[in-house]
């Protein structure tokens, strides 16, 4: 993985944030799985081999498990209603945090 690939992940985070902020849940659901598969392997137990070392460099050790768990949450998330503020806000807040704190330099 190189900075270009990390930048692709950061760009995808920006897309997801935009979809949620604009309440475009259809596009959010079309794109969230692509984001998840950029990071986690197919069985969702660990990071993809090609990004594992780079991800572990940019994510603080105390946040790695939380980050993995959030990616798992996103990958199994099947539906949110536009008026379901709890899930939408939780998801948006976490994606913004990941973008701001983990991928801030990309």
N, CA and C of each residue as an Amber inpcrd file, in Angstrom:
protein
   318
   0.8570000  -1.1790000   0.0000000   0.0000000   0.0000000   0.0000000
   0.8940000   1.2310000   0.0000000   0.4660000   2.1990000  -0.7300000
   1.2280000   3.4380000  -0.7370000   0.2850000   4.5960000  -0.4490000
   0.8360000   5.7910000  -0.4370000   0.0130000   6.9510000  -0.1150000
  -1.1640000   7.1110000  -1.0680000  -0.9890000   6.7070000  -2.3090000
  -2.0830000   6.7970000  -3.2800000  -3.2610000   5.9240000  -2.8290000
  -2.9720000   4.7420000  -2.3320000  -4.0420000   3.8500000  -1.8710000
  -4.6970000   4.3660000  -0.5920000  -3.9060000   4.9100000   0.3040000
  -4.4680000   5.5050000   1.5250000  -5.3250000   6.7040000   1.1430000
  -4.8670000   7.4830000   0.1670000  -5.6440000   8.6240000  -0.3210000
  -6.9730000   8.1460000  -0.9090000  -6.9810000   6.9990000  -1.5890000
  -8.2290000   6.4500000  -2.1330000  -9.2190000   6.1170000  -1.0210000
  -8.7020000   5.5820000   0.0800000  -9.5560000   5.2800000   1.2330000
 -10.0990000   6.5820000   1.8180000  -9.2490000   7.5720000   1.9490000
  -9.6800000   8.8700000   2.4790000 -10.7310000   9.5090000   1.5680000
 -10.5260000   9.4080000   0.2620000 -11.5060000   9.9510000  -0.6860000
 -12.8500000   9.2370000  -0.5590000 -12.8060000   7.9260000  -0.3660000
 -14.0480000   7.1640000  -0.2040000 -14.7510000   7.5730000   1.0880000
 -13.9910000   7.8350000   2.1360000 -14.5840000   8.3460000   3.3790000
 -15.3000000   9.6700000   3.1220000 -14.6670000  10.5510000   2.3560000
 -15.2980000  11.8320000   2.0260000 -16.6110000  11.6250000   1.2780000
 -16.6260000  10.6680000   0.3550000 -17.8640000  10.3570000  -0.3800000
 -18.9570000   9.8930000   0.5770000 -18.6140000   8.9630000   1.4590000
 -19.6070000   8.4270000   2.3940000 -20.1530000   9.5180000   3.3090000
 -19.2670000  10.3950000   3.7720000 -19.6990000  11.5150000   4.6150000
 -20.6790000  12.3950000   3.8370000 -20.3410000  12.6930000   2.6110000
 -21.2040000  13.5270000   1.7800000 -22.5850000  12.8880000   1.5940000
 -22.6130000  11.6040000   1.3150000 -23.9000000  10.9120000   1.1380000
 -24.7530000  10.9990000   2.4010000 -24.1420000  10.7750000   3.5440000
 -24.9050000  10.8170000   4.7960000 -25.3450000  12.2380000   5.1320000
 -24.4660000  13.1930000   4.9450000 -24.8330000  14.5800000   5.2480000
 -25.9770000  15.0690000   4.3630000 -26.0380000  14.5630000   3.1490000
 -27.0900000  14.9620000   2.2100000 -28.2620000  13.9850000   2.2070000
 -28.2490000  13.0760000   3.1670000 -29.3190000  12.1020000   3.3350000
 -29.5480000  11.2620000   2.0720000 -28.4640000  11.0040000   1.3570000
 -28.5310000  10.1870000   0.1530000 -28.1510000   8.7530000   0.5340000
 -29.0830000   8.0940000   1.2050000 -28.7870000   6.7630000   1.7360000
 -28.6270000   5.7230000   0.6410000 -29.2840000   5.9100000  -0.4680000
 -29.1480000   4.9600000  -1.5780000 -27.6980000   4.9050000  -2.0590000
 -27.0930000   6.0660000  -2.2800000 -25.6890000   6.1010000  -2.7090000
 -24.7570000   5.6340000  -1.5990000 -25.0790000   5.9700000  -0.3640000
 -24.2740000   5.5070000   0.7610000 -24.1920000   3.9790000   0.7480000
 -25.3420000   3.3260000   0.6070000 -25.3500000   1.8640000   0.6280000
 -24.7040000   1.2610000  -0.6090000 -24.7460000   1.9600000  -1.7270000
 -24.0750000   1.4660000  -2.9290000 -22.5550000   1.4980000  -2.7680000
 -22.0550000   2.4320000  -1.9630000 -20.6150000   2.6560000  -1.8830000
 -19.9460000   2.1610000  -0.6090000 -20.6790000   1.8840000   0.4270000
 -20.0720000   1.5010000   1.7040000 -19.3130000   0.1840000   1.6130000
 -19.8290000  -0.7640000   0.8470000 -19.1580000  -2.0590000   0.7530000
 -17.8100000  -1.9560000   0.0500000 -17.7350000  -1.0790000  -0.9440000
 -16.4550000  -0.8610000  -1.6120000 -15.4290000  -0.3320000  -0.6170000
 -15.8570000   0.6090000   0.2150000 -14.9710000   1.1420000   1.2490000
 -14.5160000   0.0300000   2.1960000 -15.4600000  -0.7720000   2.6650000
 -15.1230000  -1.8540000   3.6040000 -14.1560000  -2.8450000   2.9790000
 -14.3790000  -3.1990000   1.7040000 -13.4890000  -4.1720000   1.0920000
 -12.1180000  -3.6040000   0.7580000 -11.9880000  -2.2890000   0.7360000
 -10.6610000  -1.6910000   0.5590000  -9.8090000  -1.9500000   1.8020000
 -10.4550000  -2.1590000   2.9390000  -9.7480000  -2.2280000   4.2130000
  -9.6960000  -3.6320000   4.8090000 -10.8300000  -4.2950000   4.8580000
 -10.9030000  -5.5960000   5.5410000 -10.9120000  -6.7410000   4.5370000
 -10.3400000  -7.8900000   4.9630000 -10.3770000  -9.0640000   4.1080000
 -11.7930000  -9.6300000   4.0590000 -11.9850000 -10.6000000   3.2220000
 -13.3350000 -11.1030000   2.9480000 -14.0510000 -11.6480000   4.1810000
 -13.3290000 -12.3040000   5.0750000 -13.9770000 -12.8580000   6.2710000
 -14.0900000 -11.8260000   7.3930000 -13.6190000 -10.6280000   7.1440000
 -13.7330000  -9.4860000   8.0640000 -13.0600000  -9.7280000   9.4180000
 -12.0450000 -10.5260000   9.4130000 -11.3300000 -10.7870000  10.6580000
 -10.0780000  -9.9340000  10.8010000  -9.5400000  -9.5040000   9.6720000
  -8.3140000  -8.7080000   9.7340000  -8.2550000  -7.8050000   8.5080000
  -7.2690000  -6.9190000   8.5150000  -7.0770000  -6.0300000   7.3880000
  -6.6010000  -6.8160000   6.1750000  -6.8590000  -6.2780000   4.9800000
  -6.3260000  -6.8800000   3.7630000  -4.8080000  -6.9030000   3.8610000
  -4.2270000  -7.9660000   3.3660000  -2.7800000  -8.1290000   3.4670000
  -2.0030000  -6.9770000   2.8490000  -2.5080000  -6.4360000   1.7410000
  -1.7540000  -5.3850000   1.0540000  -1.7940000  -4.0390000   1.7760000
  -2.6570000  -3.8790000   2.7680000  -2.7070000  -2.6090000   3.5040000
  -2.4110000  -2.7660000   4.9890000  -2.2880000  -3.9910000   5.4220000
  -2.1710000  -4.2690000   6.8580000  -1.0890000  -3.4330000   7.5450000
   0.0890000  -3.4250000   7.0000000   1.2000000  -2.7230000   7.6670000
   1.0060000  -1.2130000   7.6460000   0.5520000  -0.6780000   6.5360000
   0.3310000   0.7700000   6.4380000  -0.7810000   1.2270000   7.3660000
  -1.8560000   0.4630000   7.4210000  -2.9810000   0.8130000   8.2980000
  -2.5180000   0.8130000   9.7510000  -1.7280000  -0.1770000  10.1090000
  -1.2530000  -0.2500000  11.4920000  -0.3020000   0.8950000  11.8350000
   0.2930000   1.4930000  10.8300000   1.1610000   2.6470000  11.0630000
   0.3310000   3.8970000  11.3300000  -0.7580000   4.0800000  10.5850000
  -1.5060000   5.3300000  10.7270000  -2.6010000   5.2780000  11.7940000
  -2.9860000   4.0800000  12.2190000  -4.0140000   3.9720000  13.2600000
  -3.3280000   3.7190000  14.5990000  -3.5980000   4.5510000  15.5970000
  -3.0080000   4.3030000  16.9220000  -3.4060000   2.9200000  17.4390000
  -2.4600000   2.2710000  18.1040000  -2.7010000   0.9010000  18.5850000
  -3.9730000   0.7750000  19.4080000  -4.2650000   1.7780000  20.2190000
  -5.4460000   1.6830000  21.0740000  -6.7540000   1.8260000  20.2900000
  -6.6800000   2.1860000  19.0090000  -7.8920000   2.3300000  18.1970000
  -8.0620000   1.2440000  17.1410000  -7.0830000   0.3730000  16.9870000
  -7.1490000  -0.6250000  15.9130000  -8.3820000  -1.5160000  16.0440000
  -8.6400000  -2.0600000  17.2020000  -9.8000000  -2.9490000  17.3590000
 -11.1110000  -2.1970000  17.1620000 -11.1860000  -0.9840000  17.6580000
 -12.3920000  -0.1670000  17.4520000 -12.5930000   0.1280000  15.9710000
 -11.5090000   0.4230000  15.2790000 -11.5860000   0.6700000  13.8420000
 -12.0830000  -0.5730000  13.1130000 -11.5160000  -1.7250000  13.4230000
 -11.9570000  -2.9810000  12.8120000 -13.4410000  -3.2250000  13.0850000
 -13.8400000  -3.0190000  14.3260000 -15.2400000  -3.2430000  14.6790000
 -16.1710000  -2.3010000  13.9320000 -15.7560000  -1.0670000  13.7270000
 -16.5990000  -0.1450000  12.9780000 -16.6980000  -0.5610000  11.5160000
 -15.6090000  -1.0210000  10.9280000 -15.6490000  -1.5010000   9.5390000
 -16.5760000  -2.7110000   9.4450000 -16.5240000  -3.5900000  10.4300000
 -17.4430000  -4.7360000  10.4580000 -18.8890000  -4.2600000  10.5620000
 -19.1320000  -3.2790000  11.4220000 -20.4740000  -2.7010000  11.5680000
 -20.9540000  -2.1530000  10.2240000 -20.1100000  -1.3860000   9.5540000
 -20.5000000  -0.8230000   8.2620000 -20.7930000  -1.9090000   7.2410000
 -19.9810000  -2.9440000   7.2500000 -20.1440000  -3.9790000   6.2320000
 -21.4360000  -4.7740000   6.4090000 -21.9170000  -4.9120000   7.6250000
 -23.1620000  -5.6690000   7.8360000 -24.3920000  -4.7680000   7.9030000
 -24.1880000  -3.4640000   7.9430000 -25.3000000  -2.5260000   7.9750000
 -26.0880000  -2.6600000   6.6820000 -27.3530000  -2.9900000   6.8080000
 -28.1720000  -3.2520000   5.6280000 -29.1660000  -2.1540000   5.3080000
 -29.5970000  -1.4170000   6.3090000 -30.6110000  -0.4020000   6.0350000
 -30.6020000   0.6740000   7.1040000 -30.8950000   1.8570000   6.6700000
 -31.1620000   2.9830000   7.5610000 -32.2690000   3.7670000   6.8780000
 -33.1690000   4.2770000   7.6430000 -34.2050000   5.1220000   7.0810000
 -33.7440000   6.5670000   7.1740000 -34.2200000   7.3680000   6.2680000
 -33.7990000   8.7660000   6.2680000 -34.2150000   9.4860000   7.5370000
 -35.2420000   8.9970000   8.1970000 -35.6700000   9.6350000   9.4420000
 -35.1630000   8.8950000  10.6800000 -34.2700000   7.9550000  10.4770000
 -33.7210000   7.1660000  11.5780000 -32.4310000   7.8310000  12.0530000
 -32.5840000   8.9050000  12.7810000 -31.4390000   9.7400000  13.1440000
 -30.3970000   9.0370000  13.9930000 -30.7850000   8.0740000  14.8110000
 -29.8090000   7.4090000  15.6720000 -28.7230000   6.6980000  14.8650000
 -29.1280000   5.8150000  13.9700000 -28.1450000   5.0880000  13.1590000
 -27.4100000   6.0210000  12.2200000 -28.1390000   6.9040000  11.5770000
 -27.5100000   7.8100000  10.6240000 -26.4910000   8.6900000  11.3150000
 -26.8470000   9.2750000  12.4350000 -25.9270000  10.1680000  13.1440000
 -24.7440000   9.3980000  13.7140000 -24.9870000   8.2150000  14.2740000
 -23.9020000   7.3820000  14.7980000 -22.9030000   7.0530000  13.6890000
 -23.4240000   6.6320000  12.5580000 -22.5650000   6.2620000  11.4370000
 -21.8030000   7.4710000  10.9270000 -22.4960000   8.5730000  10.7350000
 -21.8570000   9.7940000  10.2620000 -20.7870000  10.2780000  11.2360000
 -21.1050000  10.3050000  12.5110000 -20.1300000  10.7530000  13.5180000
 -18.8650000   9.9010000  13.4910000 -19.0350000   8.5980000  13.3840000
 -17.8740000   7.7100000  13.3770000 -17.0540000   7.8460000  12.1030000
 -17.7190000   7.9840000  10.9730000 -16.9760000   8.1560000   9.7220000
 -16.2130000   9.4820000   9.7500000 -16.8370000  10.5260000  10.2480000
 -16.1520000  11.8150000  10.3570000 -14.9520000  11.7210000  11.2930000
 -15.1100000  11.0180000  12.3980000 -14.0050000  10.8480000  13.3460000
 -12.8370000  10.1160000  12.6740000 -13.1540000   9.0330000  11.9760000
 -12.1140000   8.2610000  11.2890000 -11.3960000   9.1440000  10.2690000
 -12.1650000   9.9100000   9.5250000 -11.5690000  10.7880000   8.5120000
 -10.6950000  11.8590000   9.1600000 -11.2040000  12.4670000  10.1930000
 -10.5150000  13.5890000  10.8520000  -9.3040000  13.1410000  11.6560000
  -9.4220000  12.0350000  12.3440000  -8.3590000  11.6210000  13.2620000
  -7.3740000  10.6200000  12.6710000  -7.8250000   9.7380000  11.8300000
  -6.9380000   8.6820000  11.3270000  -6.3880000   9.0200000   9.9500000
  -7.2410000   9.5150000   9.0680000  -6.8230000   9.7970000   7.6980000
  -6.6640000  11.2940000   7.4620000  -6.3600000  12.0390000   8.5020000
  -6.3060000  13.4980000   8.4200000  -5.2170000  14.0180000   7.4830000
  -4.1620000  13.2720000   7.2860000  -3.0530000  13.7330000   6.4750000
  -3.1790000  13.3390000   5.0060000  -4.3210000  12.7810000   4.6290000
  -4.4650000  12.2710000   3.2430000  -5.6260000  12.8950000   2.5290000
